[in-house]
mmCIF file of C-alpha atoms in Angstrom:
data_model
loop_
_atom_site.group_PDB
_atom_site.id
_atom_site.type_symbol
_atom_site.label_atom_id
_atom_site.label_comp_id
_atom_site.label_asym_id
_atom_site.label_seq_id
_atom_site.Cartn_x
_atom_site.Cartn_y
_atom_site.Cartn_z
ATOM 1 C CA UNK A 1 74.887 149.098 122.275
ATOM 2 C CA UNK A 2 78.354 147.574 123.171
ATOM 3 C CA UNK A 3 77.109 146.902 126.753
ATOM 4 C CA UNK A 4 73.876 145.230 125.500
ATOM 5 C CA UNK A 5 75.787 142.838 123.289
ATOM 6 C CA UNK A 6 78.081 141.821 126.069
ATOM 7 C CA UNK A 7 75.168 141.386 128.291
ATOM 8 C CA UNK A 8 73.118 139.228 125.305
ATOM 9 C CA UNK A 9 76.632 136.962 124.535
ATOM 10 C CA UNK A 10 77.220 136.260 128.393
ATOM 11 C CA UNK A 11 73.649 135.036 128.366
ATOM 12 C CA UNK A 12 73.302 133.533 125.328
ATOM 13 C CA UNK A 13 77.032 132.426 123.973
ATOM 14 C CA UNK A 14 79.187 131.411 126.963
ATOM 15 C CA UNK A 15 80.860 134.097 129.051
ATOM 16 C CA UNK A 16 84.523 132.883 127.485
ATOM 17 C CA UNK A 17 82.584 135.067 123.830
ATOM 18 C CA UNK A 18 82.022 138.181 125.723
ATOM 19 C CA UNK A 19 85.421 139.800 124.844
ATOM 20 C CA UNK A 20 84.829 138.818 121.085
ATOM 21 C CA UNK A 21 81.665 140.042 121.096
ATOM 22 C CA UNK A 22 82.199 143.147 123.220
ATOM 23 C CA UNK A 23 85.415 144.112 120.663
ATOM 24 C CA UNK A 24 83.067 143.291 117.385
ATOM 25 C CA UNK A 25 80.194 145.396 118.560
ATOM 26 C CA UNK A 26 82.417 148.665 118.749
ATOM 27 C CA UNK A 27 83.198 147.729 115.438
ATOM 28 C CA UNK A 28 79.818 148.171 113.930
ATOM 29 C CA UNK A 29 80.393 151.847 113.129
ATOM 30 C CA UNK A 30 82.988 150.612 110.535
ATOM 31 C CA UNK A 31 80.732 148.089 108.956
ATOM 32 C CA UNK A 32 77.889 150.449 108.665
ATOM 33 C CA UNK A 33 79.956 153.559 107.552
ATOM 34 C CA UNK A 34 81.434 151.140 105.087
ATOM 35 C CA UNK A 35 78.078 149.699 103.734
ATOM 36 C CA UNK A 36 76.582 153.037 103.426
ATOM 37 C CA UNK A 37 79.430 154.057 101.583
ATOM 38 C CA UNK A 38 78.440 151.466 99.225
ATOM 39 C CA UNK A 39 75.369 152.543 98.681
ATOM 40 C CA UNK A 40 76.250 156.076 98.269
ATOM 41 C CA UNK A 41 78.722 154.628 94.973
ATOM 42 C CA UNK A 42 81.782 154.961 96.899
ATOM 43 C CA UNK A 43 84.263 151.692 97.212
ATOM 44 C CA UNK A 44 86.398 154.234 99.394
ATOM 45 C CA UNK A 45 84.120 153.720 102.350
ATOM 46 C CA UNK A 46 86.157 150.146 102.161
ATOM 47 C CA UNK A 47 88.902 152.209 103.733
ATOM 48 C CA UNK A 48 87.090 152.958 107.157
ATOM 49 C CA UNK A 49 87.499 149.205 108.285
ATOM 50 C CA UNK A 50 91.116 149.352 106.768
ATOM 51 C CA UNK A 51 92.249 152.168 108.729
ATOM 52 C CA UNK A 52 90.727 151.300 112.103
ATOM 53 C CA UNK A 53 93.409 148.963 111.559
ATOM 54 C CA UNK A 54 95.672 151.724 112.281
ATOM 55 C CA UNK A 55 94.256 154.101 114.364
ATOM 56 C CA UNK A 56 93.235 151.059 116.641
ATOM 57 C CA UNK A 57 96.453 150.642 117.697
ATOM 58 C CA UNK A 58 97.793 154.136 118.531
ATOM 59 C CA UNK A 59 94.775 154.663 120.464
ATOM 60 C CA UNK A 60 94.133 151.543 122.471
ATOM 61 C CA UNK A 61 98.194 150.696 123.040
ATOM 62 C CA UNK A 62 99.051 154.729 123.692
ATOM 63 C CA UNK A 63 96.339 157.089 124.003
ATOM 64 C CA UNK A 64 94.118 155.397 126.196
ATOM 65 C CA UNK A 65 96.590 154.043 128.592
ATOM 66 C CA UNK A 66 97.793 157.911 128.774
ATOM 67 C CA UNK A 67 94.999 159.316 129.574
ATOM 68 C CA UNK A 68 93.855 157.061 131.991
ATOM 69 C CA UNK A 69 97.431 157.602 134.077
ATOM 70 C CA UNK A 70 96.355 161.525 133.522
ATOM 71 C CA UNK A 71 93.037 160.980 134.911
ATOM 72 C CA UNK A 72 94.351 159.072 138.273
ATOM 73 C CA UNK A 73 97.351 161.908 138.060
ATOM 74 C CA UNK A 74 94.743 164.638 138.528
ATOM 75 C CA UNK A 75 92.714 162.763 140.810
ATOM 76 C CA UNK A 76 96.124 161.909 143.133
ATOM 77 C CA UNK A 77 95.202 158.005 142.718
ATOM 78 C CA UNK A 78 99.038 157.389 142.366
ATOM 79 C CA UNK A 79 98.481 154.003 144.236
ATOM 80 C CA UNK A 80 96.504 153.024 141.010
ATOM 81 C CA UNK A 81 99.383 154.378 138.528
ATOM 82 C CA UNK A 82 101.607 152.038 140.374
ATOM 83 C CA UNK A 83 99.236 149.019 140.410
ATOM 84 C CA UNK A 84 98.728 149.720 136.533
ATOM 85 C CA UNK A 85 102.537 149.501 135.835
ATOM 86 C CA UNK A 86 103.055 146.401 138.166
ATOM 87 C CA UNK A 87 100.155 144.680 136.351
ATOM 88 C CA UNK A 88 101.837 145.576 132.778
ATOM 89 C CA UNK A 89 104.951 144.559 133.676
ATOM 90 C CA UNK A 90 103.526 140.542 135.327
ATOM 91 C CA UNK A 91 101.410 140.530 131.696
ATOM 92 C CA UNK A 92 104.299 142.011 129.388
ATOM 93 C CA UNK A 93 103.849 138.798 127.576
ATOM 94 C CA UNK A 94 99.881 139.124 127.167
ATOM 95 C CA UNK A 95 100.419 142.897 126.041
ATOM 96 C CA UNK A 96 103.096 141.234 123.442
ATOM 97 C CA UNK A 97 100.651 139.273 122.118
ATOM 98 C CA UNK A 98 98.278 141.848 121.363
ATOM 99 C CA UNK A 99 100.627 143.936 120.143
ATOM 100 C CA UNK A 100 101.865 141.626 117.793
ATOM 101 C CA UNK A 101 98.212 140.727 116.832
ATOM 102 C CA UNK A 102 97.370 143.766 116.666
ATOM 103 C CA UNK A 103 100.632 144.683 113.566
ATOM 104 C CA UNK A 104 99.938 141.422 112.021
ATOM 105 C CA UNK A 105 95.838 142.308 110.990
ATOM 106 C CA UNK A 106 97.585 145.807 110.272
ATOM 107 C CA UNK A 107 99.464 144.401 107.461
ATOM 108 C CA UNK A 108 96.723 142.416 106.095
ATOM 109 C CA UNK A 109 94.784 145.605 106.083
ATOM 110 C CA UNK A 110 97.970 147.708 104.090
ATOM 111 C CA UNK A 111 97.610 144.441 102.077
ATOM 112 C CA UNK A 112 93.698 145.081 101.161
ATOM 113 C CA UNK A 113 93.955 149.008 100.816
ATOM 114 C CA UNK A 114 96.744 148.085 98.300
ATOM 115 C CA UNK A 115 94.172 145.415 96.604
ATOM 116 C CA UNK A 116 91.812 148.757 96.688
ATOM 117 C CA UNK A 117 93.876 151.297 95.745
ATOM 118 C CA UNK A 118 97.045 149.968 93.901
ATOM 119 C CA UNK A 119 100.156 152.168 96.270
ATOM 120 C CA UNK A 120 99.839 152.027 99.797
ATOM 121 C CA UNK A 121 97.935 154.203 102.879
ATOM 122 C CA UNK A 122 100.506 156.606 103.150
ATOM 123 C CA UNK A 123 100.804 157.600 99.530
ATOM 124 C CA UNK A 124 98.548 160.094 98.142
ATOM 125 C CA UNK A 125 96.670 158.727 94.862
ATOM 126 C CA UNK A 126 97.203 160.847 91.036
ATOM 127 C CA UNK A 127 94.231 161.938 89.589
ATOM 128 C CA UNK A 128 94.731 159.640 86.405
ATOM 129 C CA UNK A 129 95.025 156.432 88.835
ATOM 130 C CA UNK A 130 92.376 154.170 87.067
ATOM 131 C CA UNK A 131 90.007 152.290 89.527
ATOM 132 C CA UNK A 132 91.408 148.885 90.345
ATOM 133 C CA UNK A 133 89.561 145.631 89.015
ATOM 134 C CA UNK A 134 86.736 143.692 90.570
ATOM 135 C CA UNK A 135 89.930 140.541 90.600
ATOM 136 C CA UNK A 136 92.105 143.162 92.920
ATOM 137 C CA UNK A 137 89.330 143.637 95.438
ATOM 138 C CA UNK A 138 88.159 140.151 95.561
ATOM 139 C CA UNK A 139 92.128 138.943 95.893
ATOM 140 C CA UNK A 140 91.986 141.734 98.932
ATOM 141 C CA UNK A 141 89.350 139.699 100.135
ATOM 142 C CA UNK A 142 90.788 136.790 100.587
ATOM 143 C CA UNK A 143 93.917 138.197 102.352
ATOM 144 C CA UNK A 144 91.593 139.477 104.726
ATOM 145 C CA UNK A 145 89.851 136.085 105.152
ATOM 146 C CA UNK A 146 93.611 134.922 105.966
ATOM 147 C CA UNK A 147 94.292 137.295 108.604
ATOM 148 C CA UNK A 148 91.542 136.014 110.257
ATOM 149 C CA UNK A 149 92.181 132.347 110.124
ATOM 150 C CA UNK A 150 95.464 133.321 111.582
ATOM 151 C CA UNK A 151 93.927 135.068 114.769
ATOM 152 C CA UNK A 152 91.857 132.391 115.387
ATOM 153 C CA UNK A 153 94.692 130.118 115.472
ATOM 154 C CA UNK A 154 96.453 131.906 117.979
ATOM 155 C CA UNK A 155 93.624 133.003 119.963
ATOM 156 C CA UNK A 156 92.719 130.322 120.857
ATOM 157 C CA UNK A 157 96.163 128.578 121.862
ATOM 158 C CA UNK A 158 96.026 131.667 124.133
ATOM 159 C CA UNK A 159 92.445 130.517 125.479
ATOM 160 C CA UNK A 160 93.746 127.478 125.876
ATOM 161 C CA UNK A 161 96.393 128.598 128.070
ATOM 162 C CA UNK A 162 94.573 130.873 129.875
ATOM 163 C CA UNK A 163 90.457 130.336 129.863
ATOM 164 C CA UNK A 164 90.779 133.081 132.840
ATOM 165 C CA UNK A 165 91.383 135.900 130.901
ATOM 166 C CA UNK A 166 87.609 135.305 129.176
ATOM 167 C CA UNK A 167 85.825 134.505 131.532
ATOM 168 C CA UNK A 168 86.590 136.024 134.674
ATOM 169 C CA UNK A 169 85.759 139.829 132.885
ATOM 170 C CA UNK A 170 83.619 142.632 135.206
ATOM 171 C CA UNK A 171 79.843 142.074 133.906
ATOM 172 C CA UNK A 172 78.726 145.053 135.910
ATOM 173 C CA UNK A 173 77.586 147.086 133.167
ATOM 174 C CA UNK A 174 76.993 144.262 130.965
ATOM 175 C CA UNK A 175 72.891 144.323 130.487
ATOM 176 C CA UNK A 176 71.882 141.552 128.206
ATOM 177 C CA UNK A 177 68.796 143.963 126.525
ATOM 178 C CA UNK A 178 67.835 143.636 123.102
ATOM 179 C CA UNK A 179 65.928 147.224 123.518
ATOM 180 C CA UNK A 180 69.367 148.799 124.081
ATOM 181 C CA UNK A 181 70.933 146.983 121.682
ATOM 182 C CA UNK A 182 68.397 147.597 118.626
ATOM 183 C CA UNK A 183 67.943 151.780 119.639
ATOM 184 C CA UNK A 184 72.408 151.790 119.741
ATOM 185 C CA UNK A 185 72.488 150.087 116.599
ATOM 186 C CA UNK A 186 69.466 152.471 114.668
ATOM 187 C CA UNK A 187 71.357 155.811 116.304
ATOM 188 C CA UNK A 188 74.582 154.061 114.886
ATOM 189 C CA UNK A 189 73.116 153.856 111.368
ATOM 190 C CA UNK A 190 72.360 156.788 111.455
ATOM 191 C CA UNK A 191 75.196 158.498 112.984
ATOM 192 C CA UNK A 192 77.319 156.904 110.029
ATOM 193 C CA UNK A 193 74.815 158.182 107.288
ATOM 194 C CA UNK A 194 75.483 161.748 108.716
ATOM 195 C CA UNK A 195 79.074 160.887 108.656
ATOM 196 C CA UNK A 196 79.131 159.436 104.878
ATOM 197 C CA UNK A 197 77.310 162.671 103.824
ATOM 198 C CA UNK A 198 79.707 165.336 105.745
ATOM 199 C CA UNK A 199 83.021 163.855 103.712
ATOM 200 C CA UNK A 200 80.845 163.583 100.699
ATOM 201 C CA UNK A 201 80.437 167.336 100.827
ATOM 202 C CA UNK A 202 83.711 167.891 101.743
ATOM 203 C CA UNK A 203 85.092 166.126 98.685
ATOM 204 C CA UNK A 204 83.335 168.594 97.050
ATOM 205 C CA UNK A 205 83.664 171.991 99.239
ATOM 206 C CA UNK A 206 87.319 171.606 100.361
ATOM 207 C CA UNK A 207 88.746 169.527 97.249
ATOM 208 C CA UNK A 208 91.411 171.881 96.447
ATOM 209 C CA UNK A 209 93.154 172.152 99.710
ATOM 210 C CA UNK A 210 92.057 168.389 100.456
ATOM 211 C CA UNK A 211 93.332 166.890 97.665
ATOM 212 C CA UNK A 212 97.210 168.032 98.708
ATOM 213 C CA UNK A 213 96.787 165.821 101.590
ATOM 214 C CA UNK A 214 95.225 162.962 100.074
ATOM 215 C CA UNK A 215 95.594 163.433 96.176
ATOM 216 C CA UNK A 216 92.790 162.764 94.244
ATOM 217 C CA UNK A 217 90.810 160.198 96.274
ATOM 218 C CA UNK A 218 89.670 162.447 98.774
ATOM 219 C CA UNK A 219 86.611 160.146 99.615
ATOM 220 C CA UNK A 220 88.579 157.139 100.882
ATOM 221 C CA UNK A 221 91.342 159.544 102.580
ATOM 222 C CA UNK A 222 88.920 160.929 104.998
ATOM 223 C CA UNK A 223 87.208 157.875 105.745
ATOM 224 C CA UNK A 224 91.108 156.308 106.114
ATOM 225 C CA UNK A 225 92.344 158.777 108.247
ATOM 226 C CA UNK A 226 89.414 160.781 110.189
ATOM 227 C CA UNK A 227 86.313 158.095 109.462
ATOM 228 C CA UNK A 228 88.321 155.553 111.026
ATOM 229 C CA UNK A 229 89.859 158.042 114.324
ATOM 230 C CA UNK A 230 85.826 158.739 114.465
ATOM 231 C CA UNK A 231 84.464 154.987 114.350
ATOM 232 C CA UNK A 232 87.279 153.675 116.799
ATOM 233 C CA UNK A 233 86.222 155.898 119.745
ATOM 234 C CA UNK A 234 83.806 153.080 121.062
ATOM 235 C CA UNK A 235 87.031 150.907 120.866
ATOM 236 C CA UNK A 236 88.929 153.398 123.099
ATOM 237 C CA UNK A 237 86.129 153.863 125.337
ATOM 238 C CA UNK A 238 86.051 150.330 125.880
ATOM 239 C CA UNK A 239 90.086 150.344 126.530
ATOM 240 C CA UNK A 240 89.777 152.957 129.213
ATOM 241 C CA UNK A 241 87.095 151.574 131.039
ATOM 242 C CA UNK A 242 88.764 147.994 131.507
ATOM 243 C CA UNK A 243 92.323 149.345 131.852
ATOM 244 C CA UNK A 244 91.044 151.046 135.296
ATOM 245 C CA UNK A 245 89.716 147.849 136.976
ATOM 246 C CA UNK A 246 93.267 146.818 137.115
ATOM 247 C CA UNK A 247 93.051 142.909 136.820
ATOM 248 C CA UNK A 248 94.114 140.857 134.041
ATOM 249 C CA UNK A 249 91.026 140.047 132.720
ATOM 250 C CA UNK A 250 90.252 143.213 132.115
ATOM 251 C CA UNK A 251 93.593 144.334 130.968
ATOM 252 C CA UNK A 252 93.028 140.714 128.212
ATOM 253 C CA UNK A 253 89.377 143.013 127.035
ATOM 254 C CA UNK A 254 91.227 146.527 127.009
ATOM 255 C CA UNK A 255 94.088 145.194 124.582
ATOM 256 C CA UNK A 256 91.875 143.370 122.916
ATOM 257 C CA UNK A 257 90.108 146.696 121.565
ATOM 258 C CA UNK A 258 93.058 146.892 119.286
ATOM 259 C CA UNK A 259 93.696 142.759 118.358
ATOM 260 C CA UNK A 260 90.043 141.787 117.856
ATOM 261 C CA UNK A 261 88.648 144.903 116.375
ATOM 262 C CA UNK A 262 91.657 144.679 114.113
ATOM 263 C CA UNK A 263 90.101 141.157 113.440
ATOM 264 C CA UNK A 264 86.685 142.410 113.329
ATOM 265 C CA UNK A 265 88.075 145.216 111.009
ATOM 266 C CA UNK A 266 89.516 142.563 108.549
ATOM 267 C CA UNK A 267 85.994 140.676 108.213
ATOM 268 C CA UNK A 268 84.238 143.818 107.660
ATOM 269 C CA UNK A 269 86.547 144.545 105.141
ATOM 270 C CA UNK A 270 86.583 140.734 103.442
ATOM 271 C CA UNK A 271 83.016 141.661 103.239
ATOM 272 C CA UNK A 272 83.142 144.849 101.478
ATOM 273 C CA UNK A 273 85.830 143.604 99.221
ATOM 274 C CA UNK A 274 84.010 140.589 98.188
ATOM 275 C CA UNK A 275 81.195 142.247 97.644
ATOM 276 C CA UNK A 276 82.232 145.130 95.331
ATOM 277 C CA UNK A 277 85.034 143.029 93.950
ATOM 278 C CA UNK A 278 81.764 140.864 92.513
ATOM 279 C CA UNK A 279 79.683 143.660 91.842
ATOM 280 C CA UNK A 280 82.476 144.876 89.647
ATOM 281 C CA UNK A 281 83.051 142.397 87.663
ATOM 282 C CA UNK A 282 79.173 142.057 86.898
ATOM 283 C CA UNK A 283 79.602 145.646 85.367
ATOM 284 C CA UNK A 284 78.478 147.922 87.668
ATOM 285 C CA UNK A 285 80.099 151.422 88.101
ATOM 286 C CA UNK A 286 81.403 152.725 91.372
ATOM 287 C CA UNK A 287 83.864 155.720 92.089
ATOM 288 C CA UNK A 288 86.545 155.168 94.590
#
């Protein structure tokens, strides 16, 4: 699916939107986890966009680059473990930026799940914690919205700067085909109804040992904390993949599978908190 998309934006959008697009697509497990979520009568799937935030950045900025010195370790490529350092250390200042980037959207996200939830990620929620207000999810909204204006901004001074790093990306296994595309995106759906109904019944099966790790919303803790590890995997496959062509283009679309998913994360979850936030203040019930 992710390869399609690039393929269909270099053809259709401008090769300088194939990062953008490439780092949004991997980010439709979170949008359709979330939205099925929704219509399960769960607000917690909100917090699988959320915490992509987070797991985004431990596994694109340390887990992937680890196991990708590992794999040319084993293999005894250590001429490509030194290229790889010598090429972070010339772009320590495009790794800054997505680092940076990458914490900023992070704290729009703690920002939101606080909107959500009323204490932050890391706190585990009472069981008389009364479900926050349609006003607290739509003002998470519009933090979100924010963040995003604020990438943009500095995204593209960085374009600006340096077109190069957009449009000079490998396009080898970028196929622009709608057929692979549509079939990713329907095994996707699917994937993330499975998903939905496994911590559903886990809620249920394990609440008694689950809710001492993540109190009483057990719902929104898994999709926070395992959900998000799950949906970010296309993310990290992406990272790997462009952190061994060892060029700076690529290295620009690796990092970026923490920056603009985080991004991508934060509209997904403007989304879902606009939309719930409305819903609940038309009067419609929804558990957390």
């Amino acid at each position: 699916m992710v390869d399609s998309a690039a393929g269909l934006a270099g053809k259709y959008l401008g090769r300088d939107q194939r990062t953008l697009v490439i780092n949004s697509s991997t980010n439709n497990p979170e949008l359709f986890s979330m939205l099925i979520a929704f219509g399960l009568g769960r607000i917690g799937g909100l917090a699988n966009p959320l915490g992509s935030n987070f797991s985004n950045i431990y596994l694109m900025f340390v887990l992937a680059p680890i196991f990708v010195i590992l794999k040319w370790f084993v293999r005894g490529e250590s001429a490509n473990i030194r290229h790889f350092y010598k090429l972070l250390v010339k772009e320590k200042a495009l790794c800054l930026w997505h680092i940076i980037m990458s914490l900023i959207m992070f704290c729009f996200a703690t920002f939101a799940y606080w909107c959500m939830t009323g204490v932050n990620q890391f706190s585990r929620l009472n069981e008389k914690m009364p479900l926050r207000s349609g006003f607290f999810l739509l003002l998470g909204g519009i933090g979100c919205l924010v963040g995003i204006a604020i990438f943009f901004w500095f995204e593209n001074k960085l374009k600006a700067k340096r077109i190069e790093l957009f449009e000079e990306i490998s396009e080898e296994e970028h196929k622009a085909s709608w057929r692979g595309f549509l079939l990713g995106t329907v095994g996707l759906i699917a994937s993330c109804y499975f998903i939905n109904a496994f911590f559903l019944a886990w809620s249920e099966i394990y609440s008694s040992a689950l809710r001492e790790i993540f109190g009483a919303a057990i719902f929104a803790g898994l999709h926070y904390f395992v959900g998000s590890l799950i949906t970010s995997l296309p993310e990290m496959t992406v990272a790997i993949e462009n952190y061994e062509r060892l060029d700076a283009p690529d290295l620009n679309t690796a990092m970026a599978s923490a920056s603009q998913s985080n991004m991508t994360n934060l509209a997904i979850a403007a989304l879902g908190s606009l939309l719930m936030g409305s819903f609940l203040l038309l009067g419609f019930n929804y558990k957390l």
